[in-house]
Each structure stands twice: as C-alpha cells, then as structure tokens.
mmCIF file of C-alpha atoms in Angstrom:
data_model
loop_
_atom_site.group_PDB
_atom_site.id
_atom_site.type_symbol
_atom_site.label_atom_id
_atom_site.label_comp_id
_atom_site.label_asym_id
_atom_site.label_seq_id
_atom_site.Cartn_x
_atom_site.Cartn_y
_atom_site.Cartn_z
ATOM 1 C CA MET A 1 110.954 -99.505 115.028
ATOM 2 C CA SER A 2 111.574 -102.596 117.330
ATOM 3 C CA ALA A 3 110.421 -102.232 121.106
ATOM 4 C CA ARG A 4 113.309 -104.579 121.889
ATOM 5 C CA ILE A 5 115.950 -102.311 120.375
ATOM 6 C CA THR A 6 114.377 -99.016 121.454
ATOM 7 C CA MET A 7 114.896 -100.204 125.134
ATOM 8 C CA ALA A 8 118.213 -101.831 124.475
ATOM 9 C CA VAL A 9 119.164 -97.884 123.253
ATOM 10 C CA ALA A 10 117.533 -96.614 126.353
ATOM 11 C CA VAL A 11 119.157 -99.046 128.746
ATOM 12 C CA ARG A 12 122.658 -97.907 127.300
ATOM 13 C CA VAL A 13 122.075 -94.205 127.615
ATOM 14 C CA LEU A 14 121.354 -94.808 131.050
ATOM 15 C CA THR A 15 124.041 -96.846 131.903
ATOM 16 C CA GLN A 16 126.431 -94.165 130.255
ATOM 17 C CA LEU A 17 124.613 -91.331 132.481
ATOM 18 C CA ARG A 18 125.004 -93.654 135.836
ATOM 19 C CA ARG A 19 128.884 -93.476 134.829
ATOM 20 C CA ASP A 20 129.012 -90.034 133.854
ATOM 21 C CA ARG A 21 128.444 -88.210 136.922
ATOM 22 C CA ARG A 22 128.888 -84.701 135.931
ATOM 23 C CA THR A 23 126.241 -84.904 133.437
ATOM 24 C CA LEU A 24 123.859 -86.668 136.046
ATOM 25 C CA ALA A 25 124.579 -83.566 138.426
ATOM 26 C CA MET A 26 123.774 -81.298 136.010
ATOM 27 C CA LEU A 27 120.872 -82.973 135.117
ATOM 28 C CA LEU A 28 119.568 -83.447 138.691
ATOM 29 C CA VAL A 29 121.212 -80.979 140.958
ATOM 30 C CA LEU A 30 121.598 -78.031 138.668
ATOM 31 C CA PRO A 31 117.911 -77.208 138.340
ATOM 32 C CA CYS A 32 117.205 -77.326 142.354
ATOM 33 C CA LEU A 33 120.240 -75.184 142.645
ATOM 34 C CA ILE A 34 118.919 -72.458 140.113
ATOM 35 C CA LEU A 35 115.622 -72.547 141.689
ATOM 36 C CA THR A 36 117.003 -72.060 145.095
ATOM 37 C CA LEU A 37 119.305 -69.351 143.925
ATOM 38 C CA LEU A 38 116.117 -67.517 142.491
ATOM 39 C CA TRP A 39 114.087 -67.992 145.518
ATOM 40 C CA TRP A 40 117.164 -66.551 147.763
ATOM 41 C CA MET A 41 117.083 -63.647 145.197
ATOM 42 C CA PHE A 42 113.531 -62.702 145.216
ATOM 43 C CA ASN A 43 112.852 -63.545 149.171
ATOM 44 C CA GLY A 44 111.238 -60.676 150.854
ATOM 45 C CA SER A 45 110.696 -58.769 147.310
ATOM 46 C CA SER A 46 107.326 -57.823 145.753
ATOM 47 C CA LEU A 47 107.564 -59.793 143.196
ATOM 48 C CA GLY A 48 108.280 -62.723 145.009
ATOM 49 C CA PHE A 49 108.842 -66.414 144.162
ATOM 50 C CA SER A 50 105.535 -67.829 143.701
ATOM 51 C CA SER A 51 104.714 -65.574 140.762
ATOM 52 C CA LEU A 52 108.188 -66.562 139.070
ATOM 53 C CA GLY A 53 107.872 -70.063 140.279
ATOM 54 C CA PRO A 54 105.560 -71.739 137.984
ATOM 55 C CA PRO A 55 107.330 -70.402 134.583
ATOM 56 C CA LEU A 56 110.754 -71.105 135.959
ATOM 57 C CA LEU A 57 109.636 -74.875 136.386
ATOM 58 C CA ALA A 58 108.695 -74.704 132.903
ATOM 59 C CA LEU A 59 111.937 -73.286 131.518
ATOM 60 C CA ILE A 60 114.949 -74.884 133.774
ATOM 61 C CA PRO A 61 114.199 -78.342 132.732
ATOM 62 C CA PHE A 62 113.349 -77.431 129.177
ATOM 63 C CA ILE A 63 116.773 -75.568 128.782
ATOM 64 C CA VAL A 64 118.848 -77.865 130.879
ATOM 65 C CA MET A 65 117.330 -81.011 128.784
ATOM 66 C CA PHE A 66 118.052 -79.198 125.443
ATOM 67 C CA LEU A 67 121.611 -78.597 126.180
ATOM 68 C CA VAL A 68 122.425 -82.154 127.446
ATOM 69 C CA THR A 69 120.749 -84.069 124.683
ATOM 70 C CA SER A 70 121.901 -81.974 121.848
ATOM 71 C CA VAL A 71 125.504 -82.147 122.802
ATOM 72 C CA THR A 72 125.432 -85.944 123.808
ATOM 73 C CA THR A 73 123.744 -86.801 120.545
ATOM 74 C CA LEU A 74 126.061 -84.874 118.591
ATOM 75 C CA ARG A 75 129.045 -86.655 120.491
ATOM 76 C CA GLU A 76 127.533 -90.108 119.395
ATOM 77 C CA ARG A 77 127.555 -89.349 115.810
ATOM 78 C CA SER A 78 131.094 -87.515 115.551
ATOM 79 C CA SER A 79 132.623 -90.336 117.576
ATOM 80 C CA GLY A 80 131.298 -92.900 115.316
ATOM 81 C CA THR A 81 129.092 -94.568 117.830
ATOM 82 C CA LEU A 82 125.808 -93.498 115.839
ATOM 83 C CA GLU A 83 127.415 -95.308 112.475
ATOM 84 C CA ARG A 84 128.117 -98.494 114.241
ATOM 85 C CA LEU A 85 124.775 -98.604 115.850
ATOM 86 C CA LEU A 86 122.893 -97.668 112.511
ATOM 87 C CA ALA A 87 124.956 -100.566 110.727
ATOM 88 C CA MET A 88 123.447 -102.889 113.036
ATOM 89 C CA PRO A 89 119.621 -103.580 113.140
ATOM 90 C CA THR A 90 119.172 -100.483 115.137
ATOM 91 C CA GLY A 91 117.107 -97.639 113.136
ATOM 92 C CA LYS A 92 116.747 -94.040 113.321
ATOM 93 C CA GLY A 93 113.677 -94.398 115.367
ATOM 94 C CA ASP A 94 115.083 -96.717 117.338
ATOM 95 C CA PHE A 95 117.932 -94.588 118.304
ATOM 96 C CA LEU A 96 115.873 -91.487 119.065
ATOM 97 C CA GLY A 97 113.056 -93.397 120.743
ATOM 98 C CA GLY A 98 115.694 -95.070 123.170
ATOM 99 C CA TYR A 99 117.159 -91.425 123.732
ATOM 100 C CA ALA A 100 113.996 -90.035 124.370
ATOM 101 C CA ILE A 101 112.756 -92.821 126.907
ATOM 102 C CA ALA A 102 116.055 -92.572 128.707
ATOM 103 C CA PHE A 103 116.269 -88.800 129.059
ATOM 104 C CA GLY A 104 112.181 -88.915 129.477
ATOM 105 C CA LEU A 105 113.113 -91.080 132.868
ATOM 106 C CA VAL A 106 115.918 -88.948 133.767
ATOM 107 C CA ALA A 107 113.533 -86.172 133.045
ATOM 108 C CA THR A 108 110.938 -87.449 135.466
ATOM 109 C CA VAL A 109 113.361 -87.675 138.181
ATOM 110 C CA GLN A 110 114.815 -84.187 137.444
ATOM 111 C CA SER A 111 111.276 -82.669 137.187
ATOM 112 C CA ALA A 112 109.889 -84.330 140.464
ATOM 113 C CA LEU A 113 112.680 -83.232 142.559
ATOM 114 C CA ALA A 114 112.221 -79.367 141.056
ATOM 115 C CA VAL A 115 108.641 -79.409 141.938
ATOM 116 C CA LEU A 116 108.978 -81.369 145.544
ATOM 117 C CA LEU A 117 111.645 -78.720 146.348
ATOM 118 C CA SER A 118 109.775 -75.644 145.000
ATOM 119 C CA VAL A 119 106.564 -76.856 147.036
ATOM 120 C CA TRP A 120 107.842 -77.862 150.214
ATOM 121 C CA PHE A 121 111.031 -76.095 150.931
ATOM 122 C CA LEU A 122 110.888 -72.984 148.795
ATOM 123 C CA GLY A 123 107.202 -72.077 149.734
ATOM 124 C CA LEU A 124 105.791 -71.945 146.372
ATOM 125 C CA ASP A 125 102.085 -71.698 146.420
ATOM 126 C CA ILE A 126 99.762 -73.888 144.203
ATOM 127 C CA SER A 127 96.213 -74.066 143.839
ATOM 128 C CA GLY A 128 95.980 -77.486 141.908
ATOM 129 C CA PRO A 129 97.617 -80.833 142.585
ATOM 130 C CA VAL A 130 101.153 -81.257 142.807
ATOM 131 C CA TRP A 131 101.193 -84.395 140.624
ATOM 132 C CA MET A 132 99.980 -82.106 137.699
ATOM 133 C CA LEU A 133 102.822 -79.851 138.249
ATOM 134 C CA VAL A 134 105.304 -82.621 138.075
ATOM 135 C CA VAL A 135 103.553 -83.884 134.956
ATOM 136 C CA VAL A 136 103.729 -80.596 133.038
ATOM 137 C CA ALA A 137 107.618 -80.214 133.894
ATOM 138 C CA VAL A 138 108.161 -83.551 132.775
ATOM 139 C CA ALA A 139 106.416 -82.419 129.294
ATOM 140 C CA ASP A 140 108.576 -79.588 129.363
ATOM 141 C CA ALA A 141 111.816 -81.382 129.917
ATOM 142 C CA VAL A 142 110.859 -83.897 127.282
ATOM 143 C CA LEU A 143 110.150 -81.124 124.759
ATOM 144 C CA GLY A 144 113.530 -79.833 125.434
ATOM 145 C CA THR A 145 114.957 -83.527 124.874
ATOM 146 C CA ALA A 146 113.058 -83.584 121.559
ATOM 147 C CA LEU A 147 113.963 -80.557 120.510
ATOM 148 C CA GLY A 148 117.707 -81.201 121.497
ATOM 149 C CA LEU A 149 117.525 -84.443 119.608
ATOM 150 C CA PHE A 150 116.172 -82.617 116.429
ATOM 151 C CA VAL A 151 118.803 -79.706 116.327
ATOM 152 C CA SER A 152 121.685 -82.190 116.842
ATOM 153 C CA ALA A 153 121.008 -83.409 113.043
ATOM 154 C CA PHE A 154 122.126 -79.921 111.780
ATOM 155 C CA ALA A 155 125.430 -79.320 114.080
ATOM 156 C CA ARG A 156 128.804 -80.513 113.283
ATOM 157 C CA THR A 157 130.625 -79.586 116.632
ATOM 158 C CA GLU A 158 129.299 -79.324 120.090
ATOM 159 C CA PHE A 159 129.863 -75.762 120.133
ATOM 160 C CA GLN A 160 127.528 -75.283 116.967
ATOM 161 C CA ALA A 161 124.784 -77.429 118.827
ATOM 162 C CA VAL A 162 124.836 -74.631 121.967
ATOM 163 C CA GLN A 163 124.624 -71.957 119.123
ATOM 164 C CA PHE A 164 121.087 -73.157 118.753
ATOM 165 C CA MET A 165 119.947 -71.754 121.751
ATOM 166 C CA PRO A 166 119.775 -68.146 120.380
ATOM 167 C CA LEU A 167 117.858 -69.404 117.503
ATOM 168 C CA LEU A 168 115.140 -71.798 119.259
ATOM 169 C CA VAL A 169 115.292 -71.461 123.067
ATOM 170 C CA ILE A 170 115.787 -67.691 123.798
ATOM 171 C CA PRO A 171 113.263 -66.272 121.581
ATOM 172 C CA GLN A 172 110.623 -68.627 123.251
ATOM 173 C CA ILE A 173 112.060 -67.805 126.903
ATOM 174 C CA LEU A 174 111.323 -63.706 125.901
ATOM 175 C CA LEU A 175 107.861 -64.662 124.325
ATOM 176 C CA CYS A 176 106.273 -67.191 126.586
ATOM 177 C CA GLY A 177 104.874 -64.745 128.898
ATOM 178 C CA LEU A 178 107.734 -64.356 131.764
ATOM 179 C CA PHE A 179 108.417 -61.062 131.186
ATOM 180 C CA ILE A 180 105.248 -59.711 129.925
ATOM 181 C CA ALA A 181 101.873 -61.240 129.689
ATOM 182 C CA ARG A 182 101.245 -62.440 125.862
ATOM 183 C CA ASP A 183 98.373 -60.556 125.579
ATOM 184 C CA ALA A 184 99.886 -57.372 126.336
ATOM 185 C CA MET A 185 102.748 -57.874 123.484
ATOM 186 C CA PRO A 186 102.336 -55.927 120.259
ATOM 187 C CA ARG A 187 99.925 -58.198 118.095
ATOM 188 C CA ALA A 188 102.810 -59.424 115.892
ATOM 189 C CA LEU A 189 104.685 -60.649 118.683
ATOM 190 C CA GLU A 190 101.571 -62.312 120.301
ATOM 191 C CA LEU A 191 100.820 -64.130 117.113
ATOM 192 C CA ILE A 192 104.376 -65.789 116.970
ATOM 193 C CA SER A 193 104.100 -66.666 120.790
ATOM 194 C CA ASP A 194 101.197 -68.543 119.646
ATOM 195 C CA VAL A 195 103.039 -70.851 117.639
ATOM 196 C CA LEU A 196 105.977 -71.386 120.435
ATOM 197 C CA PRO A 197 105.596 -74.403 122.426
ATOM 198 C CA LEU A 198 106.954 -72.952 125.460
ATOM 199 C CA SER A 199 104.474 -70.483 125.620
ATOM 200 C CA TYR A 200 101.857 -73.365 126.223
ATOM 201 C CA ALA A 201 104.269 -74.967 128.870
ATOM 202 C CA VAL A 202 104.097 -71.889 130.905
ATOM 203 C CA ASP A 203 100.547 -71.413 130.366
ATOM 204 C CA ALA A 204 100.082 -74.999 131.748
ATOM 205 C CA MET A 205 102.254 -74.306 134.992
ATOM 206 C CA THR A 206 100.482 -71.159 135.754
ATOM 207 C CA LYS A 207 97.279 -72.697 135.215
ATOM 208 C CA VAL A 208 97.918 -75.570 137.720
ATOM 209 C CA THR A 209 99.072 -73.145 140.485
ATOM 210 C CA THR A 210 96.452 -70.752 140.059
ATOM 211 C CA GLN A 211 93.247 -72.849 139.418
ATOM 212 C CA PRO A 212 92.068 -75.577 141.952
ATOM 213 C CA GLU A 213 90.401 -77.546 139.040
ATOM 214 C CA LEU A 214 92.015 -79.024 136.162
ATOM 215 C CA GLY A 215 89.874 -77.555 133.160
ATOM 216 C CA SER A 216 90.162 -78.069 129.605
ATOM 217 C CA GLY A 217 92.449 -75.684 128.835
ATOM 218 C CA THR A 218 95.466 -76.957 131.180
ATOM 219 C CA TRP A 219 94.769 -80.399 129.452
ATOM 220 C CA GLY A 220 94.911 -78.461 126.088
ATOM 221 C CA ASP A 221 98.099 -76.600 126.842
ATOM 222 C CA LEU A 222 99.629 -80.047 128.066
ATOM 223 C CA ALA A 223 98.749 -81.793 124.883
ATOM 224 C CA ILE A 224 99.926 -79.046 122.342
ATOM 225 C CA VAL A 225 103.501 -79.396 124.349
ATOM 226 C CA VAL A 226 103.501 -83.331 123.677
ATOM 227 C CA CYS A 227 102.502 -82.527 120.040
ATOM 228 C CA PHE A 228 105.252 -80.538 119.523
ATOM 229 C CA ALA A 229 107.868 -83.135 121.438
ATOM 230 C CA LEU A 230 106.166 -85.991 119.193
ATOM 231 C CA ALA A 231 106.907 -83.522 115.862
ATOM 232 C CA ALA A 232 110.295 -82.792 117.023
ATOM 233 C CA LEU A 233 111.131 -86.411 117.348
ATOM 234 C CA ALA A 234 109.855 -87.340 113.889
ATOM 235 C CA LEU A 235 111.769 -84.496 112.446
ATOM 236 C CA GLY A 236 114.667 -85.784 114.148
ATOM 237 C CA ALA A 237 114.559 -89.226 112.819
ATOM 238 C CA ALA A 238 113.818 -87.921 109.262
ATOM 239 C CA THR A 239 116.688 -85.634 109.354
ATOM 240 C CA LEU A 240 119.267 -87.519 111.528
ATOM 241 C CA ARG A 241 122.392 -88.315 110.042
ATOM 242 C CA ARG A 242 124.890 -91.263 110.492
ATOM 243 C CA ARG A 243 128.123 -89.045 111.222
ATOM 244 C CA THR A 244 129.188 -85.780 111.053
ATOM 245 C CA ALA A 245 130.417 -84.554 107.590
#
C-alpha cells in the first residue's frame, strides 16, 4: 500500500460524494430524520426514547453505511472504474483503504450529527461523556462500511448487494439485545450473539449512556468492534475482484 495513492482514492471518493447530493443527504440527513421519527413515536410512552436511543445510535449508522458502501463499491466495479484503477499502481489495499478513510470521515460527521441531535434536542439522557458516544457511533459506522466493502466482492448487481442485508445485518439486529437482553435469550442464540460485532457495538453504547465512568468493559467492546472492522477490510482486500463476471 502507498499512503499517497490511498489518500488520492479517498479524495476522489469524497469529491464524488460532494457532487452526489442524494447520497450525501442519505448519509448525513437520513439518520437524523429516523432518530427524530422514533423519538416522536415513543414520546410519552412508558418505554421512552432514552432506553432505545443508545442501541439506535449503534444500529442506524451501521445500516446506512453498509448499504451505501456496498452499492457504491459494486458500481465502481460494474462500470469498469475499479479495473482501470487497479491497472495503474493502485493496489487493492489502496482502493479499500481510500474508501474506508473517505467513508470513515463521512461516518464521523454523520455520527456527530446523530449524537448531538439525540442529546441536545431529543433529550437522550447519558451518564458518560458525549465524545465517547460519538467515538462508538463512528466505530459502528466504520464497521458497516467495512462489511459493505467486503460483501460487494460477492455481488454482481446492486440488487444482490442489498440482498446481503438479510444474511449479515438483520440477524445482528435481532440478536444484539435491542428487543430482548442477550442473557435472556435461549443459550444457543446467546452464543451466536457473542460472535456478532453489532452486539458489542450496542453494549458499548449502552454502557456509555448508563455508566458515568469509562470502564474496561466499554473500551473492550469498542476494541472488538474495531477488530471486526479491520478483519472485514482485510477479507475485502483478499476477495476484491477487478470487475463483475
């Protein structure tokens, strides 16, 4: 990998995103709109937004970044852009690294907007520091980006890329502890949830909002999420194809 080439790819992706206003709106505005809608739905209910806010701040950036990244990368390959890039000195690691940096920066802005909206305007009560909430949200979004880059290697069309959601995303949403505590699940499902990265993302968010001090458990959950993201990027580089067969 070359740092110069990787940054050039990142700048190219950011330039494309700046020109694509629909995608940019989906990345930055849609999570805030969804959070506002959910706050409105649960406003005044016994459940309350503060109990659902932390896992939602983990889930929404993850889902949005997974969808956008997988479709965008597949479009690069099907249009022949990826093949032209890899014919130059650009390597697979440079390509994926550039994408990860570009979408990571977008994820930082996206997560910061979502967290600030939730805390300052939607009344999300947190015990821990707000900056840590942003850090965990960014890690979740980067995880979605890494998984999106990984699955794009196995899809031939944009529709097929979206079809990976029931395989990789929905099971994680069901087993992450959003609907029922993980330790209250059947033992087999609890063991499965223990190897899913989104479970640790939700755990980290919950700990930040309920614990005033950042303990080793929070940092441990965050480290697991980051390790999963790095592993997905490595697998994506190993399986990336130049063009759609």
